Structures are given as structure tokens and as C-alpha cells.
Amino acid sequence: MPVKPHSLFHTSAVTRTTDWQNMTATEQAATFDPTLPGRVLGPWQKFTGFMSFYKEGIKALWANRTQYRSIKQQIRNDEEISRAEFQIYTRYPNDRLRMIPFAVLVVLAPELIYLIVLLMPGFCPSTCMTYRAMTKGARRHDKLKQKLHLQALDRIRNAGLSTSDFVDEAALTKAVQAGNSVFSLDQMSRTNLALMYRFFGIGPLSMVLPTSWLRASVQRRLEYIRTDDALLGSEQLISGLGLVELFRACQERGIPAADLPEYQLRLALYNWVRLSQRQMPDNAVPIAWSRLVLLNRSVKLANSPV
């Protein structure tokens, strides 16, 4: 049975911003991210808002520690888990490495947290990452995607493909069925693996990592996305995802997100998940190529123009 997301996450990650006015004062205090769109705050309100946000984020991270053990046991027993539980299972191992140093910083130098998070976002646990810090990092990554987009156009031309093979679902499906090696992770060249590695924002140093490392890293990200797509589709969650969680889901799939309105992010994610579940449940590589080739456009689906 899916657990209540409020018991698992810092709630701003799962509550839609349009629901803010209907929340109680207690819920507002617990979910207060002062950088979410629509917040107009004075200097003191901002400071106290950040402190409340970080404090609740650390508390949520500590609660996730207990949940993680339980979820791990469920997976060992081959039991079903919800998407909220799946997100804890994948995020907590990295978050726990950041928890103690971040908590110490909150106590000793709270005035420096905002600056440090902006300069070193990897220092911050996911439950304490503000929306503004996420968008700042996304803008840098989106600029990189523009460069990768030009490289991708050259790669598909070298593979005998054209942009017309990616403009809609039918064309993409036909191109995949033709058996081109660019759509197979096992047959993908090192240069294309590095392209995918950077596109998904998996990490730096793609040019010096061994080919086997690149392939395994991209494979892990694709397996994560495939599982997450299935959970998003089965639980029909996309329309209810909060802005922060929606933003994260788009970023994880390489969808340009920094300057898009919420409805466009929601539609882009819906299109990805729908195509993934309907046509390509076992291979997200073609959808990733479509994102690289078209970049700022979604793969068009019937009755879902972008």
C-alpha cells in the first residue's frame, strides 16, 4: 500500500504550489521554501524561512533513515513499493553522506548555508535543496545541453538518421524498429555514451572515464528512469507532483527545465512517461535521443501538441 508522502518527504517536494492557500499554518511552516515562485518576503522572513526549511529538511532526512531500512527489506522480499518509497531508496544513500556536515553547518554558521548551497549544490541533501538552487544548477546544465544538441545532430546524421525520424511517436518508433545501433546501449560508441552521460547530468569527467564505466553509469540511470516511469504511470502521479519534485523528475530525464513554466514541465514529463510506457518500456535511449535532437520540444503524441 502506498504510504502517505507527507510522512516521507519534505512536503514541498510533493505538494503542488497551487495548493498552498489551502494548507494549514502548521503545514505551511513545515513546508516553507522561501524561494518557491510567488513568495514575497522581507529579509527577516527570508532568514527565518530558510532556517525553518533546512530544519524540517534535516528532520525529514532523519525520518527517511528509518524508512530506508524498511524499504530495503521490502525490496529483498520482492514486495511492491510506491514511488515515494522508491525515491527514498535511491536518494537516501547519497543524502546520508551529506547529512552530518550539513547539520553541523546549520548549527554553527546558518548565515553561510544559502551561499554554500548555491556554490556547491552537491553538499546539500536533497530534502534541503531549495527551488532556487535547483534552477540555478539547471540553467548551467541547460546551456550544456545546447552544445550537446549540436553534437547530437552530427551523430544522428553520421548514423543515417535525420531530425524527421524524431518529430513524433510514429517516426521514432519506426526508426527504432529499423535496428540502428545508436538506439542500443550495448552497441553504442564511446562518443555517444559520453554524450548521454553528460546529457543526463550523471557526473563530470566523461572524457577520461573508461568506456565500461560510462556504459554502466548510463545503464543505471536508464534503469532508474524506467522504474520511475512505471511508478509515475501506474500511480497516475504526474498531475499531482509538486513543483520541486516535478522539476527533479524533468532534470533526471534531461528535459530542459530551468525557465519553463510549470504546465510545460508537467506536459513534457507526461509525454516522456506516456511514450516510455506505451512504446519503449525496456529502452529509454530513443527517447533520450529525441530530447537531444529536438531539445526544447517534446516528442509529440496523439492529441498532445506541445
mmCIF file with all atom_site columns, N, CA, C and O in Angstrom, residues 19 23 38 62 88 90 97 112 119 123 137 150 167 173 182 190 250 295 304:
data_model
loop_
_atom_site.group_PDB
_atom_site.id
_atom_site.type_symbol
_atom_site.label_atom_id
_atom_site.label_alt_id
_atom_site.label_comp_id
_atom_site.label_asym_id
_atom_site.label_entity_id
_atom_site.label_seq_id
_atom_site.pdbx_PDB_ins_code
_atom_site.Cartn_x
_atom_site.Cartn_y
_atom_site.Cartn_z
_atom_site.occupancy
_atom_site.B_iso_or_equiv
_atom_site.pdbx_formal_charge
_atom_site.auth_seq_id
_atom_site.auth_comp_id
_atom_site.auth_asym_id
_atom_site.auth_atom_id
_atom_site.pdbx_PDB_model_num
ATOM 1  N N  . ASP A 1 19  ? -1.723 24.469 -4.205  1.00 0.00 ? 19  ASP A N  1
ATOM 2  C CA . ASP A 1 19  ? -2.463 24.052 -3.023  1.00 0.00 ? 19  ASP A CA 1
ATOM 3  C C  . ASP A 1 19  ? -2.064 24.840 -1.772  1.00 0.00 ? 19  ASP A C  1
ATOM 4  O O  . ASP A 1 19  ? -2.587 24.601 -0.695  1.00 0.00 ? 19  ASP A O  1
ATOM 5  N N  . MET A 1 23  ? -3.495 25.008 2.705   1.00 0.00 ? 23  MET A N  1
ATOM 6  C CA . MET A 1 23  ? -2.763 24.289 3.741   1.00 0.00 ? 23  MET A CA 1
ATOM 7  C C  . MET A 1 23  ? -2.910 24.993 5.086   1.00 0.00 ? 23  MET A C  1
ATOM 8  O O  . MET A 1 23  ? -3.119 26.204 5.157   1.00 0.00 ? 23  MET A O  1
ATOM 9  N N  . GLY A 1 38  ? 6.208  33.034 -6.248  1.00 0.00 ? 38  GLY A N  1
ATOM 10 C CA . GLY A 1 38  ? 5.050  33.606 -5.585  1.00 0.00 ? 38  GLY A CA 1
ATOM 11 C C  . GLY A 1 38  ? 5.295  34.061 -4.171  1.00 0.00 ? 38  GLY A C  1
ATOM 12 O O  . GLY A 1 38  ? 4.432  34.679 -3.544  1.00 0.00 ? 38  GLY A O  1
ATOM 13 N N  . TRP A 1 62  ? 16.260 12.531 8.508   1.00 0.00 ? 62  TRP A N  1
ATOM 14 C CA . TRP A 1 62  ? 16.423 11.580 9.615   1.00 0.00 ? 62  TRP A CA 1
ATOM 15 C C  . TRP A 1 62  ? 15.289 10.552 9.601   1.00 0.00 ? 62  TRP A C  1
ATOM 16 O O  . TRP A 1 62  ? 15.511 9.369  9.857   1.00 0.00 ? 62  TRP A O  1
ATOM 17 N N  . ILE A 1 88  ? 12.979 7.554  -1.932  1.00 0.00 ? 88  ILE A N  1
ATOM 18 C CA . ILE A 1 88  ? 13.793 7.481  -0.708  1.00 0.00 ? 88  ILE A CA 1
ATOM 19 C C  . ILE A 1 88  ? 14.907 6.448  -0.876  1.00 0.00 ? 88  ILE A C  1
ATOM 20 O O  . ILE A 1 88  ? 16.067 6.685  -0.522  1.00 0.00 ? 88  ILE A O  1
ATOM 21 N N  . THR A 1 90  ? 16.436 5.473  -3.515  1.00 0.00 ? 90  THR A N  1
ATOM 22 C CA . THR A 1 90  ? 17.501 5.883  -4.426  1.00 0.00 ? 90  THR A CA 1
ATOM 23 C C  . THR A 1 90  ? 18.252 7.121  -3.933  1.00 0.00 ? 90  THR A C  1
ATOM 24 O O  . THR A 1 90  ? 19.445 7.260  -4.194  1.00 0.00 ? 90  THR A O  1
ATOM 25 N N  . LEU A 1 97  ? 25.353 10.739 3.403   1.00 0.00 ? 97  LEU A N  1
ATOM 26 C CA . LEU A 1 97  ? 26.753 11.174 3.426   1.00 0.00 ? 97  LEU A CA 1
ATOM 27 C C  . LEU A 1 97  ? 26.847 12.679 3.664   1.00 0.00 ? 97  LEU A C  1
ATOM 28 O O  . LEU A 1 97  ? 27.868 13.173 4.158   1.00 0.00 ? 97  LEU A O  1
ATOM 29 N N  . LEU A 1 112 ? 25.726 31.162 6.347   1.00 0.00 ? 112 LEU A N  1
ATOM 30 C CA . LEU A 1 112 ? 26.525 30.787 5.178   1.00 0.00 ? 112 LEU A CA 1
ATOM 31 C C  . LEU A 1 112 ? 25.863 29.701 4.330   1.00 0.00 ? 112 LEU A C  1
ATOM 32 O O  . LEU A 1 112 ? 26.339 29.407 3.227   1.00 0.00 ? 112 LEU A O  1
ATOM 33 N N  . LEU A 1 119 ? 26.888 27.668 -4.341  1.00 0.00 ? 119 LEU A N  1
ATOM 34 C CA . LEU A 1 119 ? 28.203 27.410 -4.921  1.00 0.00 ? 119 LEU A CA 1
ATOM 35 C C  . LEU A 1 119 ? 28.518 25.921 -5.022  1.00 0.00 ? 119 LEU A C  1
ATOM 36 O O  . LEU A 1 119 ? 29.192 25.485 -5.956  1.00 0.00 ? 119 LEU A O  1
ATOM 37 N N  . PHE A 1 123 ? 26.814 19.557 -1.875  1.00 0.00 ? 123 PHE A N  1
ATOM 38 C CA . PHE A 1 123 ? 26.990 19.498 -0.427  1.00 0.00 ? 123 PHE A CA 1
ATOM 39 C C  . PHE A 1 123 ? 25.655 19.323 0.297   1.00 0.00 ? 123 PHE A C  1
ATOM 40 O O  . PHE A 1 123 ? 25.613 18.893 1.446   1.00 0.00 ? 123 PHE A O  1
ATOM 41 N N  . GLY A 1 137 ? 21.373 25.571 -10.840 1.00 0.00 ? 137 GLY A N  1
ATOM 42 C CA . GLY A 1 137 ? 22.142 24.469 -11.410 1.00 0.00 ? 137 GLY A CA 1
ATOM 43 C C  . GLY A 1 137 ? 21.574 24.008 -12.737 1.00 0.00 ? 137 GLY A C  1
ATOM 44 O O  . GLY A 1 137 ? 22.328 23.641 -13.650 1.00 0.00 ? 137 GLY A O  1
ATOM 45 N N  . LEU A 1 150 ? 23.837 20.240 -30.607 1.00 0.00 ? 150 LEU A N  1
ATOM 46 C CA . LEU A 1 150 ? 24.538 20.378 -31.889 1.00 0.00 ? 150 LEU A CA 1
ATOM 47 C C  . LEU A 1 150 ? 25.377 19.138 -32.187 1.00 0.00 ? 150 LEU A C  1
ATOM 48 O O  . LEU A 1 150 ? 25.442 18.686 -33.341 1.00 0.00 ? 150 LEU A O  1
ATOM 49 N N  . VAL A 1 167 ? 10.419 13.463 -34.901 1.00 0.00 ? 167 VAL A N  1
ATOM 50 C CA . VAL A 1 167 ? 9.432  14.529 -34.710 1.00 0.00 ? 167 VAL A CA 1
ATOM 51 C C  . VAL A 1 167 ? 8.131  14.063 -34.065 1.00 0.00 ? 167 VAL A C  1
ATOM 52 O O  . VAL A 1 167 ? 7.395  14.867 -33.509 1.00 0.00 ? 167 VAL A O  1
ATOM 53 N N  . THR A 1 173 ? 9.284  5.467  -33.437 1.00 0.00 ? 173 THR A N  1
ATOM 54 C CA . THR A 1 173 ? 9.087  4.019  -33.324 1.00 0.00 ? 173 THR A CA 1
ATOM 55 C C  . THR A 1 173 ? 9.609  3.305  -34.568 1.00 0.00 ? 173 THR A C  1
ATOM 56 O O  . THR A 1 173 ? 10.266 2.266  -34.477 1.00 0.00 ? 173 THR A O  1
ATOM 57 N N  . VAL A 1 182 ? 22.598 3.219  -32.841 1.00 0.00 ? 182 VAL A N  1
ATOM 58 C CA . VAL A 1 182 ? 22.611 4.331  -31.887 1.00 0.00 ? 182 VAL A CA 1
ATOM 59 C C  . VAL A 1 182 ? 21.553 4.149  -30.806 1.00 0.00 ? 182 VAL A C  1
ATOM 60 O O  . VAL A 1 182 ? 21.632 4.761  -29.733 1.00 0.00 ? 182 VAL A O  1
ATOM 61 N N  . ARG A 1 190 ? 31.733 4.972  -27.808 1.00 0.00 ? 190 ARG A N  1
ATOM 62 C CA . ARG A 1 190 ? 32.180 5.722  -26.626 1.00 0.00 ? 190 ARG A CA 1
ATOM 63 C C  . ARG A 1 190 ? 31.752 7.183  -26.691 1.00 0.00 ? 190 ARG A C  1
ATOM 64 O O  . ARG A 1 190 ? 31.332 7.765  -25.694 1.00 0.00 ? 190 ARG A O  1
ATOM 65 N N  . CYS A 1 250 ? 12.028 16.047 -14.270 1.00 0.00 ? 250 CYS A N  1
ATOM 66 C CA . CYS A 1 250 ? 12.414 16.518 -15.606 1.00 0.00 ? 250 CYS A CA 1
ATOM 67 C C  . CYS A 1 250 ? 13.930 16.564 -15.746 1.00 0.00 ? 250 CYS A C  1
ATOM 68 O O  . CYS A 1 250 ? 14.481 16.136 -16.764 1.00 0.00 ? 250 CYS A O  1
ATOM 69 N N  . LEU A 1 295 ? 15.548 18.867 -28.446 1.00 0.00 ? 295 LEU A N  1
ATOM 70 C CA . LEU A 1 295 ? 15.917 19.619 -27.250 1.00 0.00 ? 295 LEU A CA 1
ATOM 71 C C  . LEU A 1 295 ? 14.753 20.341 -26.586 1.00 0.00 ? 295 LEU A C  1
ATOM 72 O O  . LEU A 1 295 ? 14.235 19.886 -25.588 1.00 0.00 ? 295 LEU A O  1
ATOM 73 N N  . SER A 1 304 ? -1.739 15.452 -28.062 1.00 0.00 ? 304 SER A N  1
ATOM 74 C CA . SER A 1 304 ? -0.957 16.150 -27.034 1.00 0.00 ? 304 SER A CA 1
ATOM 75 C C  . SER A 1 304 ? 0.064  17.073 -27.692 1.00 0.00 ? 304 SER A C  1
ATOM 76 O O  . SER A 1 304 ? 1.269  16.837 -27.614 1.00 0.00 ? 304 SER A O  1
#
